[in-house]
Each structure stands twice: as structure tokens, then as C-alpha cells.
Amino acid sequence: MDMNLKLKIWRQSGANDEGKMVDYSLADVSPDMSFLEMLDVLNEQILNEGGEPVAFDHDCREGICGMCSLYINGEAHGPDRGITTCQLHMRKFKDGDTIYIEPFRAKAFPVIKDLVVDRTAFDRIQHQGGFISVNTSGNTQDANSLPISKHAADEAMDAATCIGCGACVATCKNSSAMLFVGAKVSQYALLPQGQVEASDRVKNMVAQMDLEGFGNCTNTGACEVECPKGISLDNIARMNREFFKANI
Amino acid sequence: MSGVLSSSIGRKVAMAASAFFLMFFLLQHFAINLTSIFSADAFNELSHFMGTNPAVQFGLQPILIFGVVFHFVMGFVLEVKNKSARNIKYVKNNGAANSTWVSRNMIYSGLAILAFIVLHFIDFWFPEINHKYINVLPEDPTRYYGELVHKFQSPIRTGAYVAAFAFLALHLLHGFKSAFQSSGMSAKRAAKLETVSKIYAIGIPVGFIVIALFHHFNQH
Amino acid sequence: MALDSKVPQGPIADKWTNYKNHIDLVNPANKRNIDVIVVGTGLAGGSAAATLAELGYNVKAFAYQDSPRRAHSIAAQGGINAAKNYQGDGDSTYRLFYDTVKGGDYRAREANVYRLAEVSANIIDQCVAQGVPFARDYGGLLDNRSFGGVLVSRTFYAKGQTGQQLLLGAYSAMNRQIGRGKIKMYNRHEMMDVVLVDGKARGIITRNLVTGEVERHSAHAVVIASGGYGNVFFLSTNAMGSNVSASWKIHKKGAYFANPCYTQIHPTCIPVSGDHQSKLTLMSESLRNDGRIWVPAKLEDAQAIREGKKKPTDLSEAERDYYLERRYPAFGNLVPRDVASRAAKERCDAGFGVNATGEAVYLDFADAIKRYGREQALIHGDNNPTAEKIDKLGKELVKAKYGNLFQMYDKIVDEDPYNTPMMIYPAVHYTMGGTWVDYNLMTTIPGCYCIGEANFSDHGANRLGASALMQGLADGYFVLPYTIGDYLSDDIRTGAIPTDSPEFEEAEKSVKDQINFFVNNKGTKSVDHFHKRLGKIMWNKVGMARNAQGLTEAMSEIKALREEFWKDVKVPGSADTYNEELAKAGRVADFLELGELFAKDALVREESCGGHFREESAETEGPQKGEAKRNDADFAFVSAWEYTGEPGDAVLHKEQLEFNDIELKTRSYK
Ligand SMILES: Cc1cc2nc3c(=O)[nH]c(=O)nc-3n(C[C@H](O)[C@H](O)[C@H](O)COP(=O)(O)OP(=O)(O)OC[C@H]3O[C@@H](n4cnc5c(N)ncnc54)[C@H](O)[C@@H]3O)c2cc1C
Ligand code: HEM
Ligand code: SF4
Ligand code: FES
């Protein structure tokens, strides 16, 4: 059942290098391996041949930290749905397949090395309002003194599950970050705690998003399809409404 | 407010607003054209009204021109900005896996429409302006129908007309829903618009095409 | 140095309040002149960095990931405990305290645990104020679930992503301070060493993982919040980058390392599928509420299953051995983690394992599906449902409860757990041991603090579910910000710490020397090669069941492996670029030292307690035969190890544990 694969991988030695696609072949890949384990095996092979292993981001390898990325055969996080690259398994591929592996591409996500990109633009957007201004002193009111409808809490939770992976940006033909920003704005917009600063939050976060050089949403919906956490387009619409409210 | 247009969401909303305006205009244009199939008189009457009423001529017409120009200029601006937001392209990109062709190619369907609009201007609007304001020919309230029918004599022109409206249908198949989403309608509600969207996006262009073909094949 | 835990005097319930009332404070204007370094941005480090910045200190925070939000706290699924008693089921600070000490098999420091229980309620208030979307009931109030063998419902949760939501809460608090310039965040920076000036922690040396640059950072105090060291086993539920290096570096400079052998091995993880395996995935403990654990009763059946000749569903009830229900009739499938894990190992060692590697047992939902199906049919008013209908309704309910976990399992294993039992096996999950700290959370290096999973403080020999998140946030939001003030109040006139002192010079040089060694070494084997071999030794000889012989062998094998590593490791690439192999090399070098101390600690502790099971210390007769036997007379102490040059030569210091508020009892789950 083991497979032989052809890999076409983006190699770029550093931010200032041009970079190019390089071909590799890899034998005896087990269908039970995860995609990243397949890359581990490739790296071991490259290392033994005296080369430099392919750099790629990863950490939790269970689909929650948002560190892994990769554009696999033309899709962010590969061909499977509702998962991150680290959750993709080789059984999705066939013996003899050629697999293209590229970094997430956007001007706001510059390549650091090979497949590793810099996504700190997302953090900078959050610095501009991705929080509720409450002191962490512990002298807050009792948690149950503020009932929140289950519906609102659940919806806020759905928005809050975004892992900040950037697949939405990578997938979007416009490199727009609106799904990510929309999810964060929505989480707070749906909760009473978030109301006080709602207007400044959405203005400041959108301004930073624009400053970082992300593109404009044209509602293709690709982000929602590729998002490993199923973040809904509703969040973009909600952000638009919030932005509207904040500006009139 | 000026800051709004410089923001991505502001631009999106402005784009949608101009699109709404265009879609509304298209609807009324269609309604007038449709009368040409049933009654030459009704068509003449309406055209005459539109063509000579000062509110339409000096109020709506400039807005329309502004709307069209704003829409495509903004469309180009956005396209350029969005293209430059990804400075290095993917070697392999499987866009079809997650989005429709029409949604990814608004600029091309839009360009085709733009080309047609230019043609349309040359065909109808320039002669109109010429007639009315440059040569200041006497107004004949029954001339419109004849002119219209005459235009659809040429198979080439009719063909171009048909093709342009096919592109318009493609443009609207995504654009209609998109405009609602841009203006903040929730995806759930936008999903309910699916049918309306299809009816509008296909119905109106097909209607225009039918009118064109009708006149092409019914030359008197 | 004698160990002083600095536990305040007085009744346990008043210690923390009295203590806070009497410590020295730093006035707000002076805080501006004081810098604090926080290594790690998980629940512990993130909450500490945010709070310290809010108080007015200048904080520099470090993480090896590209964003603070990606610390491994993000992976915690189940929930966080707090003694809120919202369910009115008799919970209280004392009960949470009691459960935690008992759950830790009486190897934790009472005063610390009490304080933890005391501040737990505040955590929930704090998080809700921050916008953490905890689960709620239809009345809009917070919901709770019950967790791991306690008698009350005190676990707060946010779907199966509690750790993620809590971490995003702490991250948001950090963002606010980063935006204001009070925290300077250093992402993709790895701490390589601590710098001591006049015996006090005054800075760290880091490597920028993007540029390779080695940098000096100074501060008046250093806080280590770098998480657990379970990756010493190579395979664990930790993140790939989780490491012991930050803790180990301070250990080598004088911080004692406590109870390294206390490791929690979680019973419900997805089994290893082959040699390519890079990490293990946890399946939430909650599954044991409904799943029944079994292996075939006959060896032939187990073998037939391993060879693919039989399927689990082919076996009749009589051909199955529900070994937990058999051995522990009272608790059945819900015995604590350590007990469940050892029982699975015992069956697999005896040859009853059910996957190709022989290391897996079944977790079966067929009965739960039937039971729920019948219940649901009745609710729908069908008193005589067909088997198909029961099956359908039951599966729907199980899906509602565990859908995401089942899907995760299906993605990894490619088997549908609705129709065939899941396979599970224990995996390394959490390390109770860690840097020794006193009541102030200060290590034995003055000015060097350690919080979160990286310290040893609150869980004794075994941690209860949902209490690590509680500890991380308690340390960071509510404990450290007070206790550190007491120390820093002496530093208001010190001024900025210069980084051009000989101490910084020297620390930087030794870091650079090590880096240069790695990239220039003409070895032949990859870092992972050594890491995997270390993991095998640890798992086989220092894993779920340990004995003197195995531990002695492990010590010498690890030492030999370490020597081989330094001769033969191959690190490609250069030092001045992004180089993951180089980063890994440094981490594995430290694991190779820790591993030996770990085995030594296990060897010295000739008792079984919590996650540490010594085969020599088991009950030999009576109803508890074969179960772990604790030895309170000789081992009611914390082992705090002092580094003296070689991990095997570490010197043991004992902190005797006193139990004044809780009576020591044997844990029994029969
Ligand atoms: C899969 C899983 C599920 C869990 N579920 C639960 C649960 O339901 N309930 C519960 O209470 N507990 C649970 N736990 C345990 C709990 O999540 C952890 O113990 C806790 O989150 C640890 O937090 P921390 O802040 O100490 O460390 P971490 O969150 O691990 O953070 C470590 C930080 O240190 C940084 N760091 C590490 N080394 C260095 C270095 N050398 N230089 C610079 N920075 C460094 C990292 O970048 C990171 O920011 C679970 C654990 C796992 C693995
Ligand atoms: C002049 C030629 C035209 C060009 C170049 C053009 C171009 C574009 C482009 C690029 C977009 C996508 C931008 C975005 O969604 O933000 C767009 C959107 C749209 N266009 Fe056009 N278009 C043209 C004419 C028209 C006409 C005549 C109509 C309809 C009557 C129309 C209707 C729409 C609609 C509804 C949208 C979606 C708006 C939104 O997403 O917010 N366009 N157009
Ligand atoms: S919205 Fe989805 S795709 Fe975008 S960053 Fe969040 S999880 Fe990733
Ligand atoms: S490595 Fe964490 S989400 Fe993939």
C-alpha cells in the first residue's frame, strides 16, 4: 500500500532570496502518515544526502495552534476540508501523485524561509483592539452577575474558534484578511462585555488590516470553504455592519 | 466620512452602492425596452419622456454616468490593489475547489460589459446627444422605435449585444448576492436571496437578449 | 543550601490573605523603572506578562512560536476547575483543595494548593470579563461539567477548546499591553541561558530563530513559564517544540529541579501507527463516561485481530474482557488516569493488544449507543423501537456529545468509531515535576521565578483533570504579580541592568560556542534520531511501570546516548539563518541530560505514588493486591535536585511535606 510520490516544493533560503520550485521524489510513503510526517521523512532523506531540510511551520500537530500552513496542490491546508495541514493524512493521495507544496502567499505574509511565512500582521491587527479593556486584577464582578444568552455565547464561541492560521488570506484571490478580522470583531460584538469599545475596536482593527496590505473582500467565499475551523462568512457581514455603525 | 472611502470596508460598501444603483437602472431600462416588443407606441412614449424630461436628462443621467464610471473605476482600483496584495503568484492554484468561476472573474465580465457600454454609447447615446444637443434636430416623439429596430438589423451588432449580455449575466450571478453581503446582510439571509439572485442575474440579461433577437428577426 | 518553602504562618485559610497584607509593594512610579522578563506566553506566562505590564512594570515576553497565541496551552480541551459552587452541589475552596491534594497522592505542598483553590473562583470572573465565551445554559448562566473522579461539577468549559479560549483571553490582555508599549513581545525567540549577576537572575540570552542572532536581554527579574517537558519521551501529547531547555538552563545555574519523575500518562490517546509517528493525539477523558474499555479475553482472538483475520465486532460479549470493570468494580471505566493507563499496559504486555503494534485497547461505544437509543426512542414516544431505530437515535446522541472527537479520530485512524470500537493507548501528557519554587514561586535562584507547568508546585504526584489551566492562570494573574513585588521592592533604585557586563559576555559566549559546535560538528545522524532513541529508553524503562534494574540501566543508557549525541549529531545549515535542526539540537541536548536525572529521581523514590509506579512497591495481598503502594513514612517529601556538573551526580535535597489540614489516606478505586 505504500506510495511513491513526486514533490514540487518551494525553496527559498531567506527573505531576500528569489526562491524556486524544486523537485523531490519520495518512496515508501505510508498512507497512515500525516502530511507533516511525510515531510519529516523527506527531510531525513535530504539531511542524509547532505542537503538542507525543507523549513515549514508546525507545532501542536493536532489542528489547534494555527502554526502549520502550506498551500498543497493549489489549496490552503490541502485537499481535505475542515482540517489544518497537520491533520491531513497521506491516504488522501495516490501512488504516483505529484504534489505541489508552496508557502501561504500574500504580500502581508512575507516568506521567511522555504515554506515558513511571517504572519505577525495578524498580531498587529489584534494589538489595535482585539481585547476588552479590563484589568486583570481579579476585582471584577462575579461571573454570573452578567447572564448572556446561550445563543449569543455559542455564536461568540463559534467566531472565537479561529486559530489565526491565515488560510483565509492564502486562499483568497484578493489576499483579504476579512474572515480573520471579522471573526475577532464578531466575538466581541456578540457579547455584552464587548459593547463599550465596539466602535473604536472595529475602526482601529480595520485600519490596521488595511495598513498591513491585505486586499479587499469581493465575497468569493473561498475563505469559508478552506477555513479549518469553519468560520462563517456571516462574520464578515457582521464586521461590515459594525463598521457602518461605527462610522455614522 | 472621507476616511470611510479610504478603508477597505468603505470601498466595499461604495462598490455595492454603485452596483445597486446600476442594477436598479438596468431593471428600469429593461422594463422600457420590453415594451418595444408589445407596442411601438408605448416604447416611443416612454423613450420620449426619458429623453426629454429635464429631471431625467440633467438629474438622473449624470448620476447614471457617474455611477457607471465610479463602478468601473472602483472596480479597476480594487482589482489592482487586490492583485498587488499577492506579489508572488502560486505556481499551482486550484481556485475552482473553493469558489465559483464567476466570482473570481468579475473584472473580466465587467470589462466585457464596459466594452459593450462603449459600443452602446456610440450606437445610441452619441446619436442621441447629437440629435438633441449638437445639431438640435426637431424632436419627433415617434422616432425611437424605428431607430431601435434599425440598430438590430446587423447580425454583427446583434451578436455583440447578445454576447455582452451573456457576460452581464455572469457578472450578476456573483454580483447580485455579493452586493447584499457587502452591505452587511448575514450569509443566512443572503442564502435566501439565492433564487431572487438567479432570477435577476439570468432573467434580465436573457430578457435583453430576447428583445434584441426579436427585433433582429422581425425587421419590417 | 537549605530549602526554605517560605510558607507563611497561621491557619491555612488565612495564609494568603495575611501574606498579601504584609508584603512589600512597589509604588506605581517606581514600577516604571523595573523590567521583568517573562519566558513563555502560555496561560501562565501570558497572564503574568499582561498583569505585570498592567501593574506598570516593563515586560519583555518571549516565545518560540510566531505568536503568543500559539503556546501549547491552546491544545487543552476539557476545561478549567474553579470552586464557584454555581451548581450548589457542595463545592467549596476546601473541597477543591482537598481533591487536589488527594488526587496528587499527597505529594503536594498544602499551602500552595489551598491558595490555588482560593483564587480559582476569581479566574472565572476575570475570564468572563475578558470575553472568554464559556459554555452557558439556557438561563444565560455559566454551565459546568464534572471531570475525572471528583464528586462535584466544577469544571468550566468552552466546547472542547477551553485551553484555546483561555489562552486567547490572556493573549488579548497581552495585546492590550503590547499596543500600549508596556509589553515588548519577542516572537520566534528561544531562551538559551539565564544570566546571573551577583547571584541574582538579571537577564537571559536568546536566539532569534529567524535571523539566528544571539541577543542579550536584561531585567530585574526573570520569570520562566515555558511549559512541561513531556517531550523527553519523544512521543507525547505536547507540541513539537515543547522543551525543557529554559527550565534546564536555570537548573544548571542553580535552580533546583523537583520531582522530575512525576509524569502523567493519559489513558485515552490515539495509538502509535508506525515508526514515522511524530506526536500523539489526546482523545478527551470525557469519552470514558460512555465508552467501555476492553481487550479480547483469549490470546488467539487478540492475535487474529492483530493479523486482521477477525474484527472486534466479531467477538461475543463472553469473548471480551472488560478489564477495568472486572478489576475495579466501584469505579469501572472511570478510574483515575494513572490506574487506567497501567491497566491497559498490563493487558497489552500480556499479549492482548489489538492493533498491529500490539499496543492498543478498545474503547467501545456500542452499549452507549444502544442505551441512548432506547432512551431517545422513549422520549420520542416509541415504546417498541426497532433495532435500526435504536441504533440511529443512539448514534445521533453520541454524535451530539462527542461528534468532533469522533471526527478527529476518523481523520487520523480512518475508521468510523460509530461502527467499530475506537483504539486507544496511554501516552505521556503532563509533567507534574518541574523547577522547585517556594511559596512565592521563586526558584532557588534569587529573582528567578517559575510558573505554570514548568514548576512543580501544586499537583503532587498526579494531576487532576482541568486543574493545570487553573494553576497556570492562578500563578500568572493572581499569585506571581503579588509575590514578585516583594522581591522587586528592593530594586527600585537599581536602575537598568547593563548588558555589557562580564556575566552577559560569558553567558553569550557559551551559547555561541554551543551553536558553533553543532553547525560545525561532522556527525552522521540527525537530531531526531537521538531524540527517538531517548524516547524509547524513557518509555520502556522510565514509563508507566518502573523498577530498580530498568532505571539503573536507563541511567547508563541515556548517559551513553548523550555521549554519542555529542560526537555524532549532524546539524545541517548555518547558525545565522532560520534553522530548525539547530533549534532542535539544543533542546534534545537538554532532554538527554534531564532524562538521566528523571531516571535517577524515579530510582530514588522507592515507593509508588500517583503517576510514579514502582513495581517493587505494590500491595502483595488483600483486595488491593497488585495496586500501587505509597510509603508515607519514608517518602512524604519533595525531591529537589541540585545540579553539580553531571545529571547523574545531582544532589538530592528533601522538602518534607507536612499535612496539617488533610489526613493521609490510601487511594482505593476497587
Ligand atoms: C493535549 C492537551 C490537553 C490538555 N487538556 C487540559 C485540560 O483540559 N485541562 C487542564 O487543566 N489542563 C490540560 N492540559 C494541560 C495544560 O494545558 C498545560 O499544562 C498548561 O496549559 C501549560 O501552560 P503553561 O503556560 O505552563 O505552558 P505552555 O502553554 O506550554 O507555554 C509554554 C510557553 O513557553 C514558551 N517557551 C518554551 N520554551 C521556551 C524557550 N526555550 N524559549 C522561549 N520560550 C519558550 C513557548 O513558546 C510557550 O509560549 C492539557 C495538555 C495537553 C497537552
Ligand atoms: C462598466 C463596466 C463594469 C465593470 C468594469 C465592473 C466591474 C466590477 C468588479 C471588478 C466588481 C467586483 C468588485 C467588488 O465586488 O467589490 C464588480 C462588482 C459588481 N458589479 Fe460590476 N462592473 C461593471 C459594470 C457593471 C454593471 C453594468 C453592473 C450591473 C448592472 C454591475 C454590477 C456589479 C455588482 C452587483 C457587483 C458586486 C458589488 C459588491 O460585491 O459589492 N457591474 N463589478
Ligand atoms: S478565519 Fe479560518 S482560515 Fe482564517 S485565520 Fe481563522 S481559522 Fe484560519
Ligand atoms: S501544527 Fe498546530 S494547527 Fe497544525
PDB file of N, CA and C in Angstrom, chain C residues 107-109 229 256-263 431-436 455-461 546 594 597-598 601-602 605 607 609 612 635 637-641 652-655 657:
ATOM      1  N   ARG C 107       1.403  14.360  47.635  1.00  0.00           N
ATOM      2  CA  ARG C 107       2.809  14.724  47.418  1.00  0.00           C
ATOM      3  C   ARG C 107       2.932  16.195  47.014  1.00  0.00           C
ATOM      4  N   ALA C 108       1.891  16.991  47.361  1.00  0.00           N
ATOM      5  CA  ALA C 108       1.945  18.418  47.048  1.00  0.00           C
ATOM      6  C   ALA C 108       2.004  19.225  48.339  1.00  0.00           C
ATOM      7  N   ARG C 109       2.403  20.478  48.190  1.00  0.00           N
ATOM      8  CA  ARG C 109       2.541  21.350  49.368  1.00  0.00           C
ATOM      9  C   ARG C 109       1.174  21.953  49.688  1.00  0.00           C
ATOM     10  N   TYR C 229       7.760  19.206  30.159  1.00  0.00           N
ATOM     11  CA  TYR C 229       8.885  18.576  29.468  1.00  0.00           C
ATOM     12  C   TYR C 229       8.563  17.154  29.006  1.00  0.00           C
ATOM     13  N   TYR C 256      16.916  24.434  41.721  1.00  0.00           N
ATOM     14  CA  TYR C 256      16.723  23.002  41.954  1.00  0.00           C
ATOM     15  C   TYR C 256      15.576  22.488  41.096  1.00  0.00           C
ATOM     16  N   PHE C 257      15.703  21.259  40.658  1.00  0.00           N
ATOM     17  CA  PHE C 257      14.667  20.636  39.832  1.00  0.00           C
ATOM     18  C   PHE C 257      13.925  19.631  40.706  1.00  0.00           C
ATOM     19  N   ALA C 258      12.615  19.773  40.802  1.00  0.00           N
ATOM     20  CA  ALA C 258      11.863  18.954  41.752  1.00  0.00           C
ATOM     21  C   ALA C 258      11.086  17.831  41.068  1.00  0.00           C
ATOM     22  N   ASN C 259      11.115  16.675  41.676  1.00  0.00           N
ATOM     23  CA  ASN C 259      10.290  15.528  41.268  1.00  0.00           C
ATOM     24  C   ASN C 259      10.250  15.270  39.767  1.00  0.00           C
ATOM     25  N   PRO C 260      11.384  15.263  39.089  1.00  0.00           N
ATOM     26  CA  PRO C 260      11.316  15.096  37.631  1.00  0.00           C
ATOM     27  C   PRO C 260      10.564  13.852  37.187  1.00  0.00           C
ATOM     28  N   CYS C 261      10.495  12.836  38.050  1.00  0.00           N
ATOM     29  CA  CYS C 261       9.889  11.577  37.578  1.00  0.00           C
ATOM     30  C   CYS C 261       8.373  11.571  37.594  1.00  0.00           C
ATOM     31  N   TYR C 262       7.747  12.614  38.165  1.00  0.00           N
ATOM     32  CA  TYR C 262       6.277  12.617  38.201  1.00  0.00           C
ATOM     33  C   TYR C 262       5.712  13.021  36.842  1.00  0.00           C
ATOM     34  N   THR C 263       5.251  12.023  36.129  1.00  0.00           N
ATOM     35  CA  THR C 263       4.745  12.260  34.785  1.00  0.00           C
ATOM     36  C   THR C 263       3.345  11.700  34.682  1.00  0.00           C
ATOM     37  N   THR C 431       3.637  16.890  32.892  1.00  0.00           N
ATOM     38  CA  THR C 431       4.687  16.631  33.862  1.00  0.00           C
ATOM     39  C   THR C 431       4.413  17.429  35.135  1.00  0.00           C
ATOM     40  N   MET C 432       4.159  16.678  36.199  1.00  0.00           N
ATOM     41  CA  MET C 432       3.903  17.334  37.484  1.00  0.00           C
ATOM     42  C   MET C 432       5.200  17.905  38.050  1.00  0.00           C
ATOM     43  N   GLY C 433       6.302  17.215  37.759  1.00  0.00           N
ATOM     44  CA  GLY C 433       7.595  17.695  38.240  1.00  0.00           C
ATOM     45  C   GLY C 433       7.986  18.979  37.524  1.00  0.00           C
ATOM     46  N   GLY C 434       9.037  19.616  38.023  1.00  0.00           N
ATOM     47  CA  GLY C 434       9.498  20.850  37.384  1.00  0.00           C
ATOM     48  C   GLY C 434      10.388  21.610  38.344  1.00  0.00           C
ATOM     49  N   THR C 435      10.666  22.837  37.978  1.00  0.00           N
ATOM     50  CA  THR C 435      11.560  23.623  38.806  1.00  0.00           C
ATOM     51  C   THR C 435      10.980  23.802  40.215  1.00  0.00           C
ATOM     52  N   TRP C 436      11.821  23.594  41.200  1.00  0.00           N
ATOM     53  CA  TRP C 436      11.356  23.789  42.582  1.00  0.00           C
ATOM     54  C   TRP C 436      11.131  25.273  42.824  1.00  0.00           C
ATOM     55  N   ASN C 455       6.811  24.657  36.706  1.00  0.00           N
ATOM     56  CA  ASN C 455       7.216  24.454  38.104  1.00  0.00           C
ATOM     57  C   ASN C 455       6.607  23.165  38.633  1.00  0.00           C
ATOM     58  N   PHE C 456       6.902  22.850  39.859  1.00  0.00           N
ATOM     59  CA  PHE C 456       6.471  21.554  40.400  1.00  0.00           C
ATOM     60  C   PHE C 456       5.305  21.704  41.354  1.00  0.00           C
ATOM     61  N   SER C 457       4.781  22.920  41.530  1.00  0.00           N
ATOM     62  CA  SER C 457       4.209  23.207  42.837  1.00  0.00           C
ATOM     63  C   SER C 457       2.922  22.515  43.263  1.00  0.00           C
ATOM     64  N   ASP C 458       1.924  22.396  42.429  1.00  0.00           N
ATOM     65  CA  ASP C 458       0.597  22.155  43.008  1.00  0.00           C
ATOM     66  C   ASP C 458      -0.012  20.769  42.832  1.00  0.00           C
ATOM     67  N   HIS C 459       0.546  19.948  41.991  1.00  0.00           N
ATOM     68  CA  HIS C 459      -0.183  18.729  41.654  1.00  0.00           C
ATOM     69  C   HIS C 459       0.390  17.457  42.251  1.00  0.00           C
ATOM     70  N   GLY C 460       1.422  17.585  43.058  1.00  0.00           N
ATOM     71  CA  GLY C 460       1.969  16.407  43.705  1.00  0.00           C
ATOM     72  C   GLY C 460       2.422  15.388  42.695  1.00  0.00           C
ATOM     73  N   ALA C 461       2.000  14.132  42.898  1.00  0.00           N
ATOM     74  CA  ALA C 461       2.471  13.059  42.046  1.00  0.00           C
ATOM     75  C   ALA C 461       1.499  12.757  40.920  1.00  0.00           C
ATOM     76  N   ARG C 546       7.977   1.139  36.609  1.00  0.00           N
ATOM     77  CA  ARG C 546       9.424   1.294  36.715  1.00  0.00           C
ATOM     78  C   ARG C 546       9.967   0.341  37.770  1.00  0.00           C
ATOM     79  N   LEU C 594      18.259  15.849  31.144  1.00  0.00           N
ATOM     80  CA  LEU C 594      17.092  15.691  32.012  1.00  0.00           C
ATOM     81  C   LEU C 594      16.718  14.216  32.156  1.00  0.00           C
ATOM     82  N   LEU C 597      18.495  12.474  34.907  1.00  0.00           N
ATOM     83  CA  LEU C 597      18.060  12.902  36.241  1.00  0.00           C
ATOM     84  C   LEU C 597      16.679  12.334  36.557  1.00  0.00           C
ATOM     85  N   PHE C 598      15.858  12.306  35.537  1.00  0.00           N
ATOM     86  CA  PHE C 598      14.492  11.769  35.624  1.00  0.00           C
ATOM     87  C   PHE C 598      14.561  10.322  36.138  1.00  0.00           C
ATOM     88  N   ASP C 601      15.762  10.153  39.716  1.00  0.00           N
ATOM     89  CA  ASP C 601      14.718  10.535  40.658  1.00  0.00           C
ATOM     90  C   ASP C 601      13.759   9.366  40.884  1.00  0.00           C
ATOM     91  N   ALA C 602      13.414   8.701  39.778  1.00  0.00           N
ATOM     92  CA  ALA C 602      12.498   7.563  39.875  1.00  0.00           C
ATOM     93  C   ALA C 602      13.138   6.425  40.667  1.00  0.00           C
ATOM     94  N   ARG C 605      13.058   7.231  44.445  1.00  0.00           N
ATOM     95  CA  ARG C 605      11.733   7.170  45.054  1.00  0.00           C
ATOM     96  C   ARG C 605      11.225   5.736  45.047  1.00  0.00           C
ATOM     97  N   GLU C 607       8.926   4.100  46.200  1.00  0.00           N
ATOM     98  CA  GLU C 607       7.514   3.913  46.543  1.00  0.00           C
ATOM     99  C   GLU C 607       6.736   4.117  45.254  1.00  0.00           C
ATOM    100  N   CYS C 609       3.627   6.247  43.851  1.00  0.00           N
ATOM    101  CA  CYS C 609       2.681   7.309  44.203  1.00  0.00           C
ATOM    102  C   CYS C 609       2.248   7.991  42.920  1.00  0.00           C
ATOM    103  N   HIS C 612       3.776   7.820  39.395  1.00  0.00           N
ATOM    104  CA  HIS C 612       5.036   7.084  39.522  1.00  0.00           C
ATOM    105  C   HIS C 612       4.750   5.713  40.124  1.00  0.00           C
ATOM    106  N   PHE C 635       8.719   8.578  52.341  1.00  0.00           N
ATOM    107  CA  PHE C 635       8.796   9.352  51.091  1.00  0.00           C
ATOM    108  C   PHE C 635       7.846  10.550  50.998  1.00  0.00           C
ATOM    109  N   PHE C 637       8.102  13.481  50.881  1.00  0.00           N
ATOM    110  CA  PHE C 637       8.934  14.668  50.670  1.00  0.00           C
ATOM    111  C   PHE C 637       8.989  15.008  49.183  1.00  0.00           C
ATOM    112  N   VAL C 638       9.400  16.225  48.935  1.00  0.00           N
ATOM    113  CA  VAL C 638       9.655  16.654  47.560  1.00  0.00           C
ATOM    114  C   VAL C 638      11.136  16.415  47.302  1.00  0.00           C
ATOM    115  N   SER C 639      11.458  15.794  46.181  1.00  0.00           N
ATOM    116  CA  SER C 639      12.871  15.640  45.838  1.00  0.00           C
ATOM    117  C   SER C 639      13.291  16.857  45.045  1.00  0.00           C
ATOM    118  N   ALA C 640      14.209  17.623  45.595  1.00  0.00           N
ATOM    119  CA  ALA C 640      14.690  18.805  44.867  1.00  0.00           C
ATOM    120  C   ALA C 640      16.156  18.572  44.537  1.00  0.00           C
ATOM    121  N   TRP C 641      16.469  18.537  43.260  1.00  0.00           N
ATOM    122  CA  TRP C 641      17.805  18.149  42.819  1.00  0.00           C
ATOM    123  C   TRP C 641      18.666  19.360  42.493  1.00  0.00           C
ATOM    124  N   LEU C 652      20.563  15.443  46.082  1.00  0.00           N
ATOM    125  CA  LEU C 652      19.160  15.480  46.495  1.00  0.00           C
ATOM    126  C   LEU C 652      18.952  16.323  47.747  1.00  0.00           C
ATOM    127  N   HIS C 653      18.015  17.248  47.674  1.00  0.00           N
ATOM    128  CA  HIS C 653      17.563  17.977  48.856  1.00  0.00           C
ATOM    129  C   HIS C 653      16.109  17.599  49.062  1.00  0.00           C
ATOM    130  N   LYS C 654      15.742  17.384  50.323  1.00  0.00           N
ATOM    131  CA  LYS C 654      14.361  16.973  50.568  1.00  0.00           C
ATOM    132  C   LYS C 654      13.573  18.088  51.228  1.00  0.00           C
ATOM    133  N   GLU C 655      12.424  18.372  50.649  1.00  0.00           N
ATOM    134  CA  GLU C 655      11.494  19.253  51.358  1.00  0.00           C
ATOM    135  C   GLU C 655      10.424  18.360  51.960  1.00  0.00           C
ATOM    136  N   LEU C 657       7.137  17.131  53.461  1.00  0.00           N
ATOM    137  CA  LEU C 657       5.765  17.645  53.324  1.00  0.00           C
ATOM    138  C   LEU C 657       4.994  17.412  54.603  1.00  0.00           C
TER     139      LEU C 657
END
